[in-house]
Short mmCIF file of C-alpha atoms in Angstrom, two decimals:
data_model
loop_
_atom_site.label_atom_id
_atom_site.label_comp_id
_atom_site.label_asym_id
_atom_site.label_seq_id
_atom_site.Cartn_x
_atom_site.Cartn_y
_atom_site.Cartn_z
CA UNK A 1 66.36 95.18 151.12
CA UNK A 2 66.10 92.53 148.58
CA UNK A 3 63.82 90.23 147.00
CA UNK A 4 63.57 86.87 145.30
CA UNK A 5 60.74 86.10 142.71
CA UNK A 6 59.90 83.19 141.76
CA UNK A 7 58.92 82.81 137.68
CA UNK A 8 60.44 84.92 135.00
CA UNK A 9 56.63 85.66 132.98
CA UNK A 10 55.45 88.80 132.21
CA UNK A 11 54.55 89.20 135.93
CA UNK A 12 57.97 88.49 137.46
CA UNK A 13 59.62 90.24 134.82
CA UNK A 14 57.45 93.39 135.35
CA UNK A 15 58.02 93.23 139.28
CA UNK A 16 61.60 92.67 139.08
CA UNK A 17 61.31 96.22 137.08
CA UNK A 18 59.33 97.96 139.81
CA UNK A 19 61.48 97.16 142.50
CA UNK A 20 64.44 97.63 140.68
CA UNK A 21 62.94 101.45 140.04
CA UNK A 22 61.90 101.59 143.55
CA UNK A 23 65.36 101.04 145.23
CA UNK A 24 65.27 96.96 145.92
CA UNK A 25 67.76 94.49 144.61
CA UNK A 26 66.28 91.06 143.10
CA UNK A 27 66.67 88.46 141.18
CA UNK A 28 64.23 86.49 139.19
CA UNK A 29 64.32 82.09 139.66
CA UNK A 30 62.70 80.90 136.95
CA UNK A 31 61.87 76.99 136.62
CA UNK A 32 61.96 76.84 132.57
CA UNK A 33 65.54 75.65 131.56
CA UNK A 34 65.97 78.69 129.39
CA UNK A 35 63.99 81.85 128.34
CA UNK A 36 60.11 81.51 127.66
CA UNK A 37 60.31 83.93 125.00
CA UNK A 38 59.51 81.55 122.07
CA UNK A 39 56.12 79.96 123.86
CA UNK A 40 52.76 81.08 122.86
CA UNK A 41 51.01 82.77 119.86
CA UNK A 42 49.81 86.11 120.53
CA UNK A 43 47.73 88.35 122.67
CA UNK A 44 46.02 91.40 122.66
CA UNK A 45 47.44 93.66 125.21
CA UNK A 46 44.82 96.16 126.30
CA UNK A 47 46.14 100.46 126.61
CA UNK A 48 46.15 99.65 130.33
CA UNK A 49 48.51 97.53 130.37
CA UNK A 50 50.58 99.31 127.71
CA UNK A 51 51.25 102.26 129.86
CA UNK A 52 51.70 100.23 132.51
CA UNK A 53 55.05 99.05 130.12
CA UNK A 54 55.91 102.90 129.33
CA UNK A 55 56.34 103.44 132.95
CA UNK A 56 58.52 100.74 133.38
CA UNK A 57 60.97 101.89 130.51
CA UNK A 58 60.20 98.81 128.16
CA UNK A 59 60.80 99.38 124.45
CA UNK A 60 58.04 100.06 122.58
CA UNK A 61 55.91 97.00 121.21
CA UNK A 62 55.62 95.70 117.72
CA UNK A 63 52.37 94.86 117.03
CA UNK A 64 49.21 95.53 115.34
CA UNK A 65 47.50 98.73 116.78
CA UNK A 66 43.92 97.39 117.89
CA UNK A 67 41.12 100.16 118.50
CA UNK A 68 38.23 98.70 117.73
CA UNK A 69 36.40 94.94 118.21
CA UNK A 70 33.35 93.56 116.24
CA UNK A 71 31.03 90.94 117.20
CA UNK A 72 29.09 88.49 114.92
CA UNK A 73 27.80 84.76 114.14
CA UNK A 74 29.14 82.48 112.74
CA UNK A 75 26.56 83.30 109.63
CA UNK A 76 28.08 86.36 109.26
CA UNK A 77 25.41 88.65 110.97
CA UNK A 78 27.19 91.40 112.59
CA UNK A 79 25.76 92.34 115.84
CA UNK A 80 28.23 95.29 117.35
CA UNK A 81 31.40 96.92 117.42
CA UNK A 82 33.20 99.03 120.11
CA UNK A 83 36.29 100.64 120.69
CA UNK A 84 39.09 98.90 122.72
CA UNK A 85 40.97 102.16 123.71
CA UNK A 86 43.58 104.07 122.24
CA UNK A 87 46.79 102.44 122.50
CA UNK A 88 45.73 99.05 122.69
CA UNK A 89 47.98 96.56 120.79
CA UNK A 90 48.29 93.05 119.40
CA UNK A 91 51.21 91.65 119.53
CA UNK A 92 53.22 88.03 119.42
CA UNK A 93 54.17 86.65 122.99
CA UNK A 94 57.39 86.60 121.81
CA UNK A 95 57.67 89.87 120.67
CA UNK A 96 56.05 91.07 124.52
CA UNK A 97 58.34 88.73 126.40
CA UNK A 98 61.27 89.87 124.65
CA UNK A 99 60.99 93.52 125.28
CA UNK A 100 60.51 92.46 128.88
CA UNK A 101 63.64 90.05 128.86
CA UNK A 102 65.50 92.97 127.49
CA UNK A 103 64.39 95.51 129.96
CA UNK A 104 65.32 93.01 132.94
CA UNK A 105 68.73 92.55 131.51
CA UNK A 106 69.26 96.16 130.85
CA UNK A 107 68.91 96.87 134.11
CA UNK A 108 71.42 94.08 135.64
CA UNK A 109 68.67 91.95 137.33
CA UNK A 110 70.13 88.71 137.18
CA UNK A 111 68.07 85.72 135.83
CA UNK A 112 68.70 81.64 137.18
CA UNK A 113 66.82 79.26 134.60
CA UNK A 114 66.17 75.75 135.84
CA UNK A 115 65.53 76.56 139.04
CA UNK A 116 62.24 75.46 140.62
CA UNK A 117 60.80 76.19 143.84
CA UNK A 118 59.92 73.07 145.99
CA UNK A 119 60.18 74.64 149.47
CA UNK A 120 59.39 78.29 151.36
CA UNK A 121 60.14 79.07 154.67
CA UNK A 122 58.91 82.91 155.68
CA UNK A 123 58.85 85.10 158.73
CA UNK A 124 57.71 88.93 158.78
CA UNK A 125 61.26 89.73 158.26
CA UNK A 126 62.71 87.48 155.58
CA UNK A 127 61.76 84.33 153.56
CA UNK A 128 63.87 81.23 151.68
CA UNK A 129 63.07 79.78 148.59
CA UNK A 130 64.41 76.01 148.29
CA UNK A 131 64.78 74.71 145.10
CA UNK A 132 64.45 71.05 142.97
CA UNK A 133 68.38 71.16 142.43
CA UNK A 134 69.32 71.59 145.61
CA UNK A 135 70.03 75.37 146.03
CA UNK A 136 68.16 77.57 148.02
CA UNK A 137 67.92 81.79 148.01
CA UNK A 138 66.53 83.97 150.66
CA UNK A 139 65.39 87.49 150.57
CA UNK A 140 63.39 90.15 152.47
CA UNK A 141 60.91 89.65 150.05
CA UNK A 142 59.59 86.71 148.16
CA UNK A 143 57.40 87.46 145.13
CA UNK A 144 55.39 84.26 143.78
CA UNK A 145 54.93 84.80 140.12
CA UNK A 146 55.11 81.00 139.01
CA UNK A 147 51.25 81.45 137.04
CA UNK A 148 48.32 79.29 137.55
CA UNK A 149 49.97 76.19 138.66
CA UNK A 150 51.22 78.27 141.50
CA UNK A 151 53.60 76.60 143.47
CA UNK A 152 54.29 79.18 145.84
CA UNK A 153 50.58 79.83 146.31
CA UNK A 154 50.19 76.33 147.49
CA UNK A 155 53.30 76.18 149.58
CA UNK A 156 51.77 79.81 151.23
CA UNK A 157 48.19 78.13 151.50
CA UNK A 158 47.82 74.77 151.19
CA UNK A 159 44.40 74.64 151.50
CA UNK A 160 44.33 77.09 148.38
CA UNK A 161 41.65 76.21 145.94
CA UNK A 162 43.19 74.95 142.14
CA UNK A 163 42.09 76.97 138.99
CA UNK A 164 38.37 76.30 138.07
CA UNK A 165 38.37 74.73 133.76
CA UNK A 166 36.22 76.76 131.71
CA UNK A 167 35.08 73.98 129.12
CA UNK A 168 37.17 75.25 126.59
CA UNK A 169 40.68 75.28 124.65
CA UNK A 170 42.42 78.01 123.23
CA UNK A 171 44.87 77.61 120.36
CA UNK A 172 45.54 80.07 117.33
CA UNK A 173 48.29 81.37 114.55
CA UNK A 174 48.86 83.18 112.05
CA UNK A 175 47.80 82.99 108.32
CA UNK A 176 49.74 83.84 105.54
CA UNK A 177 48.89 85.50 102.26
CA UNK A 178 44.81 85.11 102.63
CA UNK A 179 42.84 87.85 101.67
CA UNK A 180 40.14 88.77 104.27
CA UNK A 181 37.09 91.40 104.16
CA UNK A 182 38.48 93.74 106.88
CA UNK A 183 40.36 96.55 108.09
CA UNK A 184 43.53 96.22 109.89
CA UNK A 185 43.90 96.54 113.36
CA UNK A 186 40.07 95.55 113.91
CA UNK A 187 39.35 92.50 115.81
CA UNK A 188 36.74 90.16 114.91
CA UNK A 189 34.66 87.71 117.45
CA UNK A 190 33.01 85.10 115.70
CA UNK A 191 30.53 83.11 117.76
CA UNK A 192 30.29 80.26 115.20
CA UNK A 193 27.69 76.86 115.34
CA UNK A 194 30.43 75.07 116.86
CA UNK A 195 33.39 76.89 117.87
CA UNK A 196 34.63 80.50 118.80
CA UNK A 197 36.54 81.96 116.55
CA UNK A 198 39.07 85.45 115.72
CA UNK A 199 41.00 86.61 113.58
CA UNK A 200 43.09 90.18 112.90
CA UNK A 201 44.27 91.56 109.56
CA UNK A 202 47.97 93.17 110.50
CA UNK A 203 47.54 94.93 107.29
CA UNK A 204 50.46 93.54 105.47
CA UNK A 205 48.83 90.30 104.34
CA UNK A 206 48.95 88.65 107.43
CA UNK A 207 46.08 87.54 109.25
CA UNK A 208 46.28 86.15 113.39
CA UNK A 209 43.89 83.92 114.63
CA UNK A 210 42.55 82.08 117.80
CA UNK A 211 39.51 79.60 118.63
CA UNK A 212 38.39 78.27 121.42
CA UNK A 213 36.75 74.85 120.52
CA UNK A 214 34.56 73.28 123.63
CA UNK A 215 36.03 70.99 125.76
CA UNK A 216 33.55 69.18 128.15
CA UNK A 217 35.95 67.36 130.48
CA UNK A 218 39.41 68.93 131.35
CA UNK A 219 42.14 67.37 129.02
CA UNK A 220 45.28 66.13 130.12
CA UNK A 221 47.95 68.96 129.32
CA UNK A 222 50.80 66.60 128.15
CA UNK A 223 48.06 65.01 125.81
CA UNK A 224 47.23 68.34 124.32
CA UNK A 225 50.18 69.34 123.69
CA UNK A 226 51.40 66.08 121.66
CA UNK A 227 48.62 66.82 119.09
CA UNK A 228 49.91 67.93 115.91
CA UNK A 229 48.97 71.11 114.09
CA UNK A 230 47.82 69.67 111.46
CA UNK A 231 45.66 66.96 113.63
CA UNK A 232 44.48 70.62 115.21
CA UNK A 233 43.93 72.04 111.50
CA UNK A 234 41.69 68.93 110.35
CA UNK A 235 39.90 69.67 113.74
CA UNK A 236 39.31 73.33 113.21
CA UNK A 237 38.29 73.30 109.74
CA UNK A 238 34.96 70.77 110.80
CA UNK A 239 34.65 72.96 113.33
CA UNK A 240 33.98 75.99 111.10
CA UNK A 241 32.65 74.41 107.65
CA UNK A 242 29.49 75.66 108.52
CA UNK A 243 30.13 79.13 109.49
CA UNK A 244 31.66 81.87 107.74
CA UNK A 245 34.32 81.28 104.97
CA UNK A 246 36.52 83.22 106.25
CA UNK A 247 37.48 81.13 109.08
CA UNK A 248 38.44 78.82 107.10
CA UNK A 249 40.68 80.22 104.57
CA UNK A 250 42.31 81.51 107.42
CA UNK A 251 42.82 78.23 108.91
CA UNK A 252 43.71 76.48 105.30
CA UNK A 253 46.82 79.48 104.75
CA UNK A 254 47.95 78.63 108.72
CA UNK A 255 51.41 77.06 109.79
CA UNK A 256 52.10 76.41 112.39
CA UNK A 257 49.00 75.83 114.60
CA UNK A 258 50.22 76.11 118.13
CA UNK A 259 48.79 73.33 119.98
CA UNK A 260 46.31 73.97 122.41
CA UNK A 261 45.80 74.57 126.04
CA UNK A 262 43.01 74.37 128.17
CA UNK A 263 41.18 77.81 129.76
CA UNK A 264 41.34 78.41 133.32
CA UNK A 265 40.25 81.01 135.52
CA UNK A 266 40.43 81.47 139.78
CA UNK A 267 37.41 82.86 141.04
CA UNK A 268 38.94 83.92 144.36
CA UNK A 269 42.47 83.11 146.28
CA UNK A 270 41.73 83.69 149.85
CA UNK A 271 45.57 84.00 150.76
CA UNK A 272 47.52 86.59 148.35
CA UNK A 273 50.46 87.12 150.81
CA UNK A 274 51.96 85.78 154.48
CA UNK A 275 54.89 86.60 156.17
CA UNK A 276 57.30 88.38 153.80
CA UNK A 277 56.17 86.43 150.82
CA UNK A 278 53.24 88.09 147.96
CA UNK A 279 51.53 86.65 145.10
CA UNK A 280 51.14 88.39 141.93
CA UNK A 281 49.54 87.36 138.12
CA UNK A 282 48.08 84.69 137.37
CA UNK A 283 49.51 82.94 140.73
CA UNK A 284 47.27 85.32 142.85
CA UNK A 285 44.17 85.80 140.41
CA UNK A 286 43.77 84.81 136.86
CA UNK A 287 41.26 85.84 134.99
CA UNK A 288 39.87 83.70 132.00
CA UNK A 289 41.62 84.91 128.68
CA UNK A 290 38.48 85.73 127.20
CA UNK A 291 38.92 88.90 129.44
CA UNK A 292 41.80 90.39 127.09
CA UNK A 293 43.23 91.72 130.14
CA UNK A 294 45.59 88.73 131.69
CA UNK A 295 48.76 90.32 130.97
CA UNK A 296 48.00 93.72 131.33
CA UNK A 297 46.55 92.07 134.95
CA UNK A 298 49.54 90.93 135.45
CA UNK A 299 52.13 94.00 134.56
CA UNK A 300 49.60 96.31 137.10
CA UNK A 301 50.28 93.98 139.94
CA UNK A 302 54.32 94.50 139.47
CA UNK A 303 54.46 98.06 139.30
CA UNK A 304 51.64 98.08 141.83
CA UNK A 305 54.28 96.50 144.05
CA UNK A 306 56.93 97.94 143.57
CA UNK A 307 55.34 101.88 143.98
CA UNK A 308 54.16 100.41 147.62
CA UNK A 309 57.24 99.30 148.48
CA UNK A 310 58.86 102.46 147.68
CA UNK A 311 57.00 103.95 150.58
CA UNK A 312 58.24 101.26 152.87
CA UNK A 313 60.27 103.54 154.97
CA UNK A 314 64.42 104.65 154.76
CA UNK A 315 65.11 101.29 156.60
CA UNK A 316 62.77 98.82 155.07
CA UNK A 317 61.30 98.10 158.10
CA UNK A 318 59.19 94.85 158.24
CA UNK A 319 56.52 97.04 159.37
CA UNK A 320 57.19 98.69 156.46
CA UNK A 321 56.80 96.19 154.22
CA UNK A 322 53.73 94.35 155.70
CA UNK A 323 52.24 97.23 155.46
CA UNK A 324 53.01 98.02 151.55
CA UNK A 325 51.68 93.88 151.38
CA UNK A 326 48.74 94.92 153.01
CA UNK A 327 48.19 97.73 150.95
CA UNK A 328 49.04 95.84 147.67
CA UNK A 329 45.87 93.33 148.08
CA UNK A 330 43.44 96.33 149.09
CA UNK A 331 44.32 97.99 146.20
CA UNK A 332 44.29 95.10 143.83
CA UNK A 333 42.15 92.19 144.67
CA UNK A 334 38.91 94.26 143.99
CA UNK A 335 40.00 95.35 140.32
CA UNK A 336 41.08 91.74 139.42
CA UNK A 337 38.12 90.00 141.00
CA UNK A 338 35.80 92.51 138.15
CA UNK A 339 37.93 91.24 135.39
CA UNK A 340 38.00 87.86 136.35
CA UNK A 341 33.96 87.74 136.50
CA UNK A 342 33.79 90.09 132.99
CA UNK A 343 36.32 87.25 131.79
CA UNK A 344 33.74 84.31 133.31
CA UNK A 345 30.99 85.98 130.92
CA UNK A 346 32.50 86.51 128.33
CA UNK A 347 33.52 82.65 128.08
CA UNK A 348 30.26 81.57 128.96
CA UNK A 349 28.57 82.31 125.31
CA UNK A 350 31.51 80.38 123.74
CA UNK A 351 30.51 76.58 123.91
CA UNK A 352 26.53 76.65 123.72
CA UNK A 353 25.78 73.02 122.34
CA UNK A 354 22.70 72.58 122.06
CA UNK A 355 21.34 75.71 123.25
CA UNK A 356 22.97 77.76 120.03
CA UNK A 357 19.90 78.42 118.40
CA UNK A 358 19.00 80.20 121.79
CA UNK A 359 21.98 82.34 122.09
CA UNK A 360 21.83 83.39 118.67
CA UNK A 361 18.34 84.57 119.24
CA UNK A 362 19.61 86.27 122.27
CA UNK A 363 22.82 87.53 120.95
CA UNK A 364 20.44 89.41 117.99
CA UNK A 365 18.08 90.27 120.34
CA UNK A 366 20.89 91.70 123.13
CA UNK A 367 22.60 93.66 120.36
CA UNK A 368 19.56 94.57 118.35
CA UNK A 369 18.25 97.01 121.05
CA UNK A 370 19.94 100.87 121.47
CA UNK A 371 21.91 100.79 124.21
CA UNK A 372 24.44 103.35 125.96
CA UNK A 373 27.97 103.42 125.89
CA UNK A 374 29.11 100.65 127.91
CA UNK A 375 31.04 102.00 130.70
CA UNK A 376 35.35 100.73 130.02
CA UNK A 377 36.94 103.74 131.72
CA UNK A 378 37.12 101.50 134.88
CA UNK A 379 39.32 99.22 132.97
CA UNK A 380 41.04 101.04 129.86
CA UNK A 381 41.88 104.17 131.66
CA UNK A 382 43.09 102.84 134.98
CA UNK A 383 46.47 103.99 136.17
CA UNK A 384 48.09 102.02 138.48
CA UNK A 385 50.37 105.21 139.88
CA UNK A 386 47.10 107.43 140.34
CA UNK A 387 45.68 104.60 142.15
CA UNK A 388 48.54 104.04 144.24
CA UNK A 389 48.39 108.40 144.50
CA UNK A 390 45.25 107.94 145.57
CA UNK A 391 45.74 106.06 148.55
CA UNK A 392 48.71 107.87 149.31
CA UNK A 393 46.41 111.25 149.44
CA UNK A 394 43.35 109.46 151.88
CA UNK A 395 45.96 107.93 154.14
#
């Protein structure tokens, strides 16, 4: 048996690593030109997720351990602060991507930049991937892990719905040399007059950063990104002058300031696989970032995959294997479809306008009342092979 996917993110990369452990040949088509490593900021990858990289064999992350979060306004009130789970970690895209890259290569899973997908073709038994260039590849397996803008979701379904815009852009950085009234490693939420803003001491006189400034109509992509950092900076500083200082002397001690992108979620993909061809990530279900668990989303769905498939059967039956897809989006599509709707809530407090005053009052009054633990094992402690287990056992 052996499989194509399509897009070499932190999804492909992470399913190329399952199969690879569970017996099946693939290589990864990716349409960038050359590695993605270098794109992007940071993120905050939550413990799930980690473990889900210590199964796979990755290299340990560099980072900034991340245990605990804390929620204010932007006049400095603080209204709570709760634990993020042991493990989780901050850490720069490149420094994530990397380790993956490495992993892939390690274990002789070849990689073909430039090489997008315009075309599928797929039966129960095999599927084709036709590319811009010319060249085509065809596999028992096709895995779609080309993100949001999904081409292969769209080629599988073209009646698919596109990604719903949140009303908001996300850019950040990292400071330099400011002093801020923290500990390391905790992560603070500002929700400001005007904007939503973070930032993360890494304890060695760095400090990383992200807002989400409100966005009423979606923005042209190619426009966004052709706006300087320092056009962003000048931006970002009116944004915060009337919240808390620290914003921005964070913002003043930035460079660069990675342009910024607009926030996307997909409430539902009715079709997640046909034929011999799956989605996984963001190209199946992508939760708004606000959610803190996109990549860790996505690096369950490969090993998810690729522990089903090992079960496929001695031959790799396509019975086999319809029946580890089937399997795959039982298992999965009720987990993600939780995060996604935490993630839709979470954004929804972000870009009040002229309702702040009201969710400031709420916010105070939310937070002001004892409450119990909230409930996170469903999301920190998951375990993608005790899932899979699971279903093995009440087969």
């Amino acid at each position: 048996m052996n499989a194509i996917i399509i897009g070499g993110g932190v999804a492909g990369a992470a399913a190329a690593l399952a199969l690879h452990r569970a017996g099946i040949e693939s290589a990864v088509y990716e349409a960038r030109p050359t590695p993605s490593d270098g794109v992007g900021a940071w993120l905050t990858l939550a413990v799930n997720g980690v473990a889900v990289l210590r199964e796979l064999g990755v290299r340990p992350l560099a980072g900034i351990p991340t245990s605990r979060m804390q929620l204010g306004l932007g006049d400095g009130t603080a209204l709570t602060s709760f634990p993020m789970g042991e493990g989780t970690m901050s850490v720069r895209r490149t420094e994530l991507y990397g380790a993956l890259l490495d992993a892939v290569r390690k274990a002789g899973i070849p990689i073909h930049h430039g090489r997008r997908i315009v075309g599928l073709e797929t039966t129960d038994a095999s599927a084709t991937a036709r590319f811009a260039d010319g060249t085509s590849a065809s596999g028992s397996l096709l895995v779609g892990a080309d993100g949001i803008g999904s081409t292969v979701r769209s080629l599988l379904d073209p009646r698919a719905p596109k990604a719903r815009y949140l009303g908001l852009l996300n850019t950040g950085g990292f400071a330099s040399g400011v002093e801020v009234p923290t500990e390391p490693g905790l992560m603070h939420m500002m929700f400001g007059r005007d904007t939503f803003f973070s930032w993360l001491a890494s304890g060695d006189g760095d400090v990383w950063w992200f807002a989400n400034p409100a966005e009423r109509r979606e923005p042209d992509r190619a426009q966004l990104a052709g706006i300087s950092g320092e056009t962003w900076r000048s931006r970002l500083l009116d944004l915060v002058r009337r919240d808390d200082p620290v914003a921005t002397r964070v913002l003043e001690a930035s460079d660069p300031i990675h342009p910024a992108w607009p926030m996307y979620d997909f409430p539902r993909v009715p079709v997640w696989h046909r034929g011999a061809a799956v989605l996984i990530g963001d190209a199946a279900h992508a939760a708004s970032p606000s959610s803190g668990q996109g990549a860790s989303m996505a690096l369950e769905d490969g090993l998810a995959l690729g522990l089903l498939l090992a079960d496929r059967g001695p031959t790799g039956s396509t019975t086999g294997v319809t029946a580890a897809l089937d399997r795959y989006e039982a298992l999965r599509r009720p987990r993600v479809e939780r995060v996604i709707a935490q993630g839709k809530a979470s954004s929804s407090g972000k870009a009040p306008g002229a309702f702040r005053p009201v969710r400031d009052a709420f916010l105070r009054a939310y937070f002001g009342k004892p409450r119990a633990t909230t409930d996170t094992a469903w999301l920190w402690e998951y375990r993608i092979a005790d899932a899979v287990n699971a279903g093995r056992a009440g087969a």
